[in-house]
């Protein structure tokens, strides 16, 4: 359970202790000043009243240390980053979909049904492969094919970092190519490729959404071939940094939501993520 996991986290107890002692110190100072100006007013305090101050301090510390919600607003640029657990397709925002450079969409032999792409086909297009393919082809019109690959499925390759933007039911879906499929439809990518792809993604979001919020899954998991070099915790930090650097260059959008699947949440230290988000505020 999330609750018991947080209670086992050393970072939580360290924060709780720090905030509790700070609050207790401030309360003790204020009571000392009160006693200085209004002597003998506190003399009647007994055990129940005396416990109020440490209990309030402890409550304040728990409130400050608890990692929910995991979010941070930044004034420069004026934007907000949230890390939430849930279903990507339940978010009332524009959505990012990670894809390969061939923009394959067929399940289950090329694209796993349970992947974000597979869910995109199922939840948004009701398994209508022809409709999704048609809208992808329209979005890719005018983009240059850089090569081909002999394999089952799509064979034309587009540059890594290509974003095919689909507008479906008044929502933008940013289909981002950040992996390359080989002749066996095995995906591969690298940190450098992913970073450049994210820069192009934020340019596209900035250009197409007029500042509307966007949601993104944790990039680099599943069959992307990057889970060994970019574990879950680092993948979230990677997304945060990428978005913040792009936003400091030029504001991207009002809000970024990084959506974590419930089954993956246990792999994240949300307290550390909140600290990371807060640390970026110092330089914003």
Short mmCIF file of C-alpha atoms in Angstrom, two decimals:
data_model
loop_
_atom_site.label_atom_id
_atom_site.label_comp_id
_atom_site.label_asym_id
_atom_site.label_seq_id
_atom_site.Cartn_x
_atom_site.Cartn_y
_atom_site.Cartn_z
CA UNK A 1 0.00 0.00 0.00
CA UNK A 2 1.08 3.56 -0.72
CA UNK A 3 0.50 4.63 2.88
CA UNK A 4 2.69 1.96 4.41
CA UNK A 5 5.32 2.47 1.74
CA UNK A 6 5.54 6.18 2.56
CA UNK A 7 5.72 5.41 6.27
CA UNK A 8 8.74 3.19 5.57
CA UNK A 9 10.45 5.96 3.64
CA UNK A 10 13.35 7.54 5.53
CA UNK A 11 12.83 10.76 3.57
CA UNK A 12 9.31 11.10 5.02
CA UNK A 13 10.49 10.75 8.61
CA UNK A 14 13.37 13.13 8.04
CA UNK A 15 10.99 15.76 6.66
CA UNK A 16 8.48 15.12 9.42
CA UNK A 17 11.11 15.58 12.10
CA UNK A 18 12.54 18.73 10.56
CA UNK A 19 9.19 20.43 10.09
CA UNK A 20 7.99 19.35 13.53
CA UNK A 21 11.02 20.81 15.30
CA UNK A 22 10.81 24.03 13.29
CA UNK A 23 7.12 24.43 14.10
CA UNK A 24 7.72 23.59 17.76
CA UNK A 25 10.56 26.10 17.95
CA UNK A 26 8.45 28.87 16.42
CA UNK A 27 5.53 28.06 18.73
CA UNK A 28 7.81 28.05 21.78
CA UNK A 29 9.25 31.43 20.78
CA UNK A 30 5.81 32.95 20.33
CA UNK A 31 4.66 31.58 23.69
CA UNK A 32 7.80 32.99 25.29
CA UNK A 33 7.07 36.44 23.89
CA UNK A 34 3.48 36.15 25.04
CA UNK A 35 4.63 35.29 28.53
CA UNK A 36 7.04 38.23 28.47
CA UNK A 37 4.34 40.80 27.74
CA UNK A 38 1.51 39.12 29.64
CA UNK A 39 3.17 37.41 32.61
CA UNK A 40 1.41 34.64 34.50
CA UNK A 41 -1.22 34.18 31.76
CA UNK A 42 0.14 30.73 30.94
CA UNK A 43 0.62 29.58 34.49
CA UNK A 44 -2.71 27.77 34.53
CA UNK A 45 -1.79 25.53 31.59
CA UNK A 46 -1.82 21.91 32.59
CA UNK A 47 -1.09 18.67 30.75
CA UNK A 48 -3.92 18.77 28.17
CA UNK A 49 -3.15 22.37 27.14
CA UNK A 50 0.59 21.74 27.06
CA UNK A 51 0.09 18.90 24.59
CA UNK A 52 -1.74 21.16 22.12
CA UNK A 53 1.46 22.82 20.87
CA UNK A 54 3.43 19.65 20.06
CA UNK A 55 0.35 18.02 18.53
CA UNK A 56 -0.28 21.01 16.29
CA UNK A 57 3.40 21.03 15.34
CA UNK A 58 3.23 17.34 14.49
CA UNK A 59 0.10 17.86 12.39
CA UNK A 60 1.72 20.73 10.52
CA UNK A 61 4.82 18.60 9.90
CA UNK A 62 2.76 15.68 8.57
CA UNK A 63 0.91 18.03 6.22
CA UNK A 64 4.19 19.48 4.92
CA UNK A 65 5.90 16.09 4.56
CA UNK A 66 3.12 14.08 2.95
CA UNK A 67 3.82 13.80 -0.79
CA UNK A 68 0.26 14.30 -2.08
CA UNK A 69 -0.51 15.86 -4.40
CA UNK A 70 2.87 15.65 -6.13
CA UNK A 71 2.91 18.93 -8.00
CA UNK A 72 4.68 22.25 -8.23
CA UNK A 73 3.78 25.62 -9.71
CA UNK A 74 6.51 27.80 -11.18
CA UNK A 75 6.25 31.53 -11.68
CA UNK A 76 9.00 31.78 -14.30
CA UNK A 77 7.85 30.36 -16.60
CA UNK A 78 4.23 30.42 -15.44
CA UNK A 79 3.53 26.71 -15.54
CA UNK A 80 2.80 23.72 -13.37
CA UNK A 81 4.02 20.13 -13.29
CA UNK A 82 2.00 17.33 -11.70
CA UNK A 83 2.80 13.65 -11.23
CA UNK A 84 -0.43 11.71 -10.90
CA UNK A 85 -1.41 8.07 -10.76
CA UNK A 86 -4.21 7.03 -13.05
CA UNK A 87 -5.37 6.38 -16.57
CA UNK A 88 -3.78 8.52 -19.27
CA UNK A 89 -6.91 8.45 -21.39
CA UNK A 90 -9.11 9.67 -18.55
CA UNK A 91 -7.26 12.99 -18.46
CA UNK A 92 -9.18 15.98 -19.80
CA UNK A 93 -6.15 17.36 -21.62
CA UNK A 94 -4.15 16.93 -24.78
CA UNK A 95 -2.17 13.68 -24.72
CA UNK A 96 1.27 12.49 -25.84
CA UNK A 97 1.57 9.02 -27.40
CA UNK A 98 5.03 7.48 -27.82
CA UNK A 99 5.57 5.67 -31.11
CA UNK A 100 8.26 4.19 -33.32
CA UNK A 101 9.80 5.87 -36.35
CA UNK A 102 7.59 3.73 -38.62
CA UNK A 103 4.39 4.75 -36.81
CA UNK A 104 3.13 1.16 -36.65
CA UNK A 105 -0.23 0.77 -34.91
CA UNK A 106 -1.30 -2.84 -35.48
CA UNK A 107 -1.83 -4.99 -32.40
CA UNK A 108 -0.94 -7.47 -31.01
CA UNK A 109 2.04 -8.75 -33.05
CA UNK A 110 3.77 -5.40 -33.62
CA UNK A 111 2.29 -3.24 -30.87
CA UNK A 112 1.32 -4.73 -27.50
CA UNK A 113 -2.35 -4.34 -26.65
CA UNK A 114 -1.54 -3.15 -23.16
CA UNK A 115 0.89 -0.48 -24.29
CA UNK A 116 -0.06 3.20 -24.56
CA UNK A 117 -0.23 2.81 -28.34
CA UNK A 118 -2.42 -0.26 -28.00
CA UNK A 119 -4.68 1.57 -25.57
CA UNK A 120 -4.77 4.54 -27.92
CA UNK A 121 -6.12 2.31 -30.70
CA UNK A 122 -8.61 0.61 -28.39
CA UNK A 123 -9.85 3.51 -26.27
CA UNK A 124 -9.82 6.38 -28.74
CA UNK A 125 -10.42 4.60 -32.06
CA UNK A 126 -12.36 1.53 -30.85
CA UNK A 127 -9.91 -0.79 -32.65
CA UNK A 128 -10.56 0.97 -35.96
CA UNK A 129 -7.07 0.54 -37.43
CA UNK A 130 -8.07 2.07 -40.77
CA UNK A 131 -9.34 5.27 -39.16
CA UNK A 132 -6.21 5.75 -37.03
CA UNK A 133 -3.95 4.93 -39.96
CA UNK A 134 -5.77 7.46 -42.13
CA UNK A 135 -5.40 10.25 -39.56
CA UNK A 136 -1.76 9.38 -38.96
CA UNK A 137 -1.04 9.50 -42.68
CA UNK A 138 -2.72 12.89 -42.90
CA UNK A 139 -0.64 14.15 -39.97
CA UNK A 140 2.56 12.84 -41.58
CA UNK A 141 1.80 14.38 -44.98
CA UNK A 142 4.64 16.68 -45.93
CA UNK A 143 7.13 15.06 -43.55
CA UNK A 144 10.16 13.47 -45.16
CA UNK A 145 10.69 9.71 -45.22
CA UNK A 146 14.36 9.10 -44.46
CA UNK A 147 14.59 5.38 -45.22
CA UNK A 148 12.88 2.03 -45.26
CA UNK A 149 13.13 -1.22 -43.32
CA UNK A 150 12.18 -4.70 -44.48
CA UNK A 151 9.76 -6.02 -41.86
CA UNK A 152 6.14 -6.85 -41.16
CA UNK A 153 4.00 -3.71 -40.90
CA UNK A 154 4.98 -0.22 -41.93
CA UNK A 155 8.30 0.05 -43.74
CA UNK A 156 8.84 3.80 -44.20
CA UNK A 157 11.01 5.43 -41.58
CA UNK A 158 10.57 9.03 -40.41
CA UNK A 159 13.23 10.97 -38.50
CA UNK A 160 13.32 10.23 -34.79
CA UNK A 161 11.63 13.14 -33.08
CA UNK A 162 8.92 13.41 -35.71
CA UNK A 163 5.60 14.42 -34.18
CA UNK A 164 2.40 13.44 -35.97
CA UNK A 165 -0.31 15.57 -34.39
CA UNK A 166 -3.85 14.25 -34.64
CA UNK A 167 -6.86 16.29 -33.64
CA UNK A 168 -9.58 13.87 -32.63
CA UNK A 169 -12.77 14.92 -30.87
CA UNK A 170 -11.30 18.38 -30.15
CA UNK A 171 -8.25 16.94 -28.46
CA UNK A 172 -4.67 16.96 -29.68
CA UNK A 173 -2.81 13.65 -29.69
CA UNK A 174 0.91 14.18 -30.16
CA UNK A 175 2.29 10.95 -31.64
CA UNK A 176 6.02 11.16 -30.98
CA UNK A 177 8.54 8.90 -32.73
CA UNK A 178 11.33 8.21 -30.26
CA UNK A 179 12.22 4.56 -30.93
CA UNK A 180 13.40 2.76 -34.04
CA UNK A 181 12.03 -0.65 -35.05
CA UNK A 182 14.39 -3.20 -36.62
CA UNK A 183 13.48 -5.95 -39.11
CA UNK A 184 12.08 -8.02 -36.22
CA UNK A 185 9.95 -5.11 -34.96
CA UNK A 186 12.16 -4.79 -31.89
CA UNK A 187 12.35 -1.24 -30.57
CA UNK A 188 15.52 0.60 -29.59
CA UNK A 189 16.43 4.14 -28.68
CA UNK A 190 18.99 6.12 -26.70
CA UNK A 191 19.11 8.96 -24.20
CA UNK A 192 20.38 11.41 -26.81
CA UNK A 193 17.62 10.50 -29.24
CA UNK A 194 14.99 10.76 -26.53
CA UNK A 195 16.19 14.18 -25.39
CA UNK A 196 16.11 15.57 -28.93
CA UNK A 197 12.71 13.98 -29.53
CA UNK A 198 11.34 15.64 -26.40
CA UNK A 199 12.63 19.03 -27.55
CA UNK A 200 10.72 18.62 -30.81
CA UNK A 201 7.66 17.48 -28.91
CA UNK A 202 7.61 20.60 -26.73
CA UNK A 203 8.06 22.78 -29.83
CA UNK A 204 5.00 21.12 -31.34
CA UNK A 205 2.95 21.42 -28.15
CA UNK A 206 3.91 25.10 -27.89
CA UNK A 207 2.94 25.70 -31.50
CA UNK A 208 -0.33 23.78 -31.59
CA UNK A 209 -2.09 24.11 -28.23
CA UNK A 210 -2.13 27.80 -27.32
CA UNK A 211 -0.99 26.92 -23.82
CA UNK A 212 -3.52 24.18 -23.08
CA UNK A 213 -2.52 21.48 -20.59
CA UNK A 214 -0.93 18.27 -21.81
CA UNK A 215 -0.61 14.82 -20.26
CA UNK A 216 2.18 12.38 -20.96
CA UNK A 217 2.87 8.81 -19.84
CA UNK A 218 6.25 7.87 -18.42
CA UNK A 219 8.35 7.62 -21.58
CA UNK A 220 10.94 4.90 -21.98
CA UNK A 221 9.17 1.96 -20.35
CA UNK A 222 7.72 -1.21 -21.85
CA UNK A 223 9.12 -2.36 -25.18
CA UNK A 224 11.10 0.80 -25.90
CA UNK A 225 14.33 -0.96 -24.92
CA UNK A 226 15.33 1.84 -22.53
CA UNK A 227 14.22 0.48 -19.18
CA UNK A 228 17.75 -0.66 -18.31
CA UNK A 229 19.33 2.76 -18.86
CA UNK A 230 16.34 4.83 -17.79
CA UNK A 231 14.59 3.30 -14.78
CA UNK A 232 11.23 4.61 -13.67
CA UNK A 233 12.46 7.21 -11.20
CA UNK A 234 14.97 8.62 -13.67
CA UNK A 235 12.41 8.57 -16.48
CA UNK A 236 10.10 10.86 -14.50
CA UNK A 237 12.96 13.21 -13.64
CA UNK A 238 14.01 13.15 -17.28
CA UNK A 239 10.55 14.30 -18.39
CA UNK A 240 10.45 17.02 -15.76
CA UNK A 241 13.85 18.39 -16.74
CA UNK A 242 13.08 18.25 -20.42
CA UNK A 243 9.85 20.18 -19.93
CA UNK A 244 11.43 22.74 -17.61
CA UNK A 245 14.37 23.47 -19.91
CA UNK A 246 12.00 23.90 -22.85
CA UNK A 247 9.70 26.13 -20.77
CA UNK A 248 12.56 28.35 -19.66
CA UNK A 249 13.49 28.83 -23.28
CA UNK A 250 9.89 29.67 -24.19
CA UNK A 251 6.71 28.82 -22.29
CA UNK A 252 5.24 25.50 -23.49
CA UNK A 253 1.81 25.23 -21.82
CA UNK A 254 -0.13 25.89 -18.63
CA UNK A 255 0.37 22.48 -17.12
CA UNK A 256 2.14 19.19 -17.68
CA UNK A 257 0.71 16.05 -16.08
CA UNK A 258 2.98 13.01 -15.96
CA UNK A 259 0.59 10.08 -15.64
CA UNK A 260 1.87 6.97 -13.87
CA UNK A 261 0.01 3.69 -14.21
CA UNK A 262 -1.27 2.41 -10.83
CA UNK A 263 0.80 -0.77 -11.18
CA UNK A 264 3.97 1.32 -11.64
CA UNK A 265 3.44 3.68 -8.72
CA UNK A 266 5.15 1.35 -6.27
CA UNK A 267 8.34 1.74 -8.29
CA UNK A 268 8.41 5.48 -7.63
CA UNK A 269 9.66 7.41 -4.63
CA UNK A 270 7.10 10.22 -4.81
CA UNK A 271 8.67 12.02 -1.87
CA UNK A 272 11.90 12.30 -3.82
CA UNK A 273 10.00 13.43 -6.91
CA UNK A 274 8.29 16.19 -4.91
CA UNK A 275 11.64 17.32 -3.56
CA UNK A 276 13.00 17.35 -7.09
CA UNK A 277 10.06 19.47 -8.31
CA UNK A 278 10.48 21.86 -5.37
CA UNK A 279 14.22 22.20 -5.97
CA UNK A 280 13.57 23.45 -9.51
CA UNK A 281 11.43 26.26 -8.12
CA UNK A 282 14.53 27.83 -6.57
CA UNK A 283 15.89 28.53 -10.02
CA UNK A 284 12.60 29.60 -11.61
#
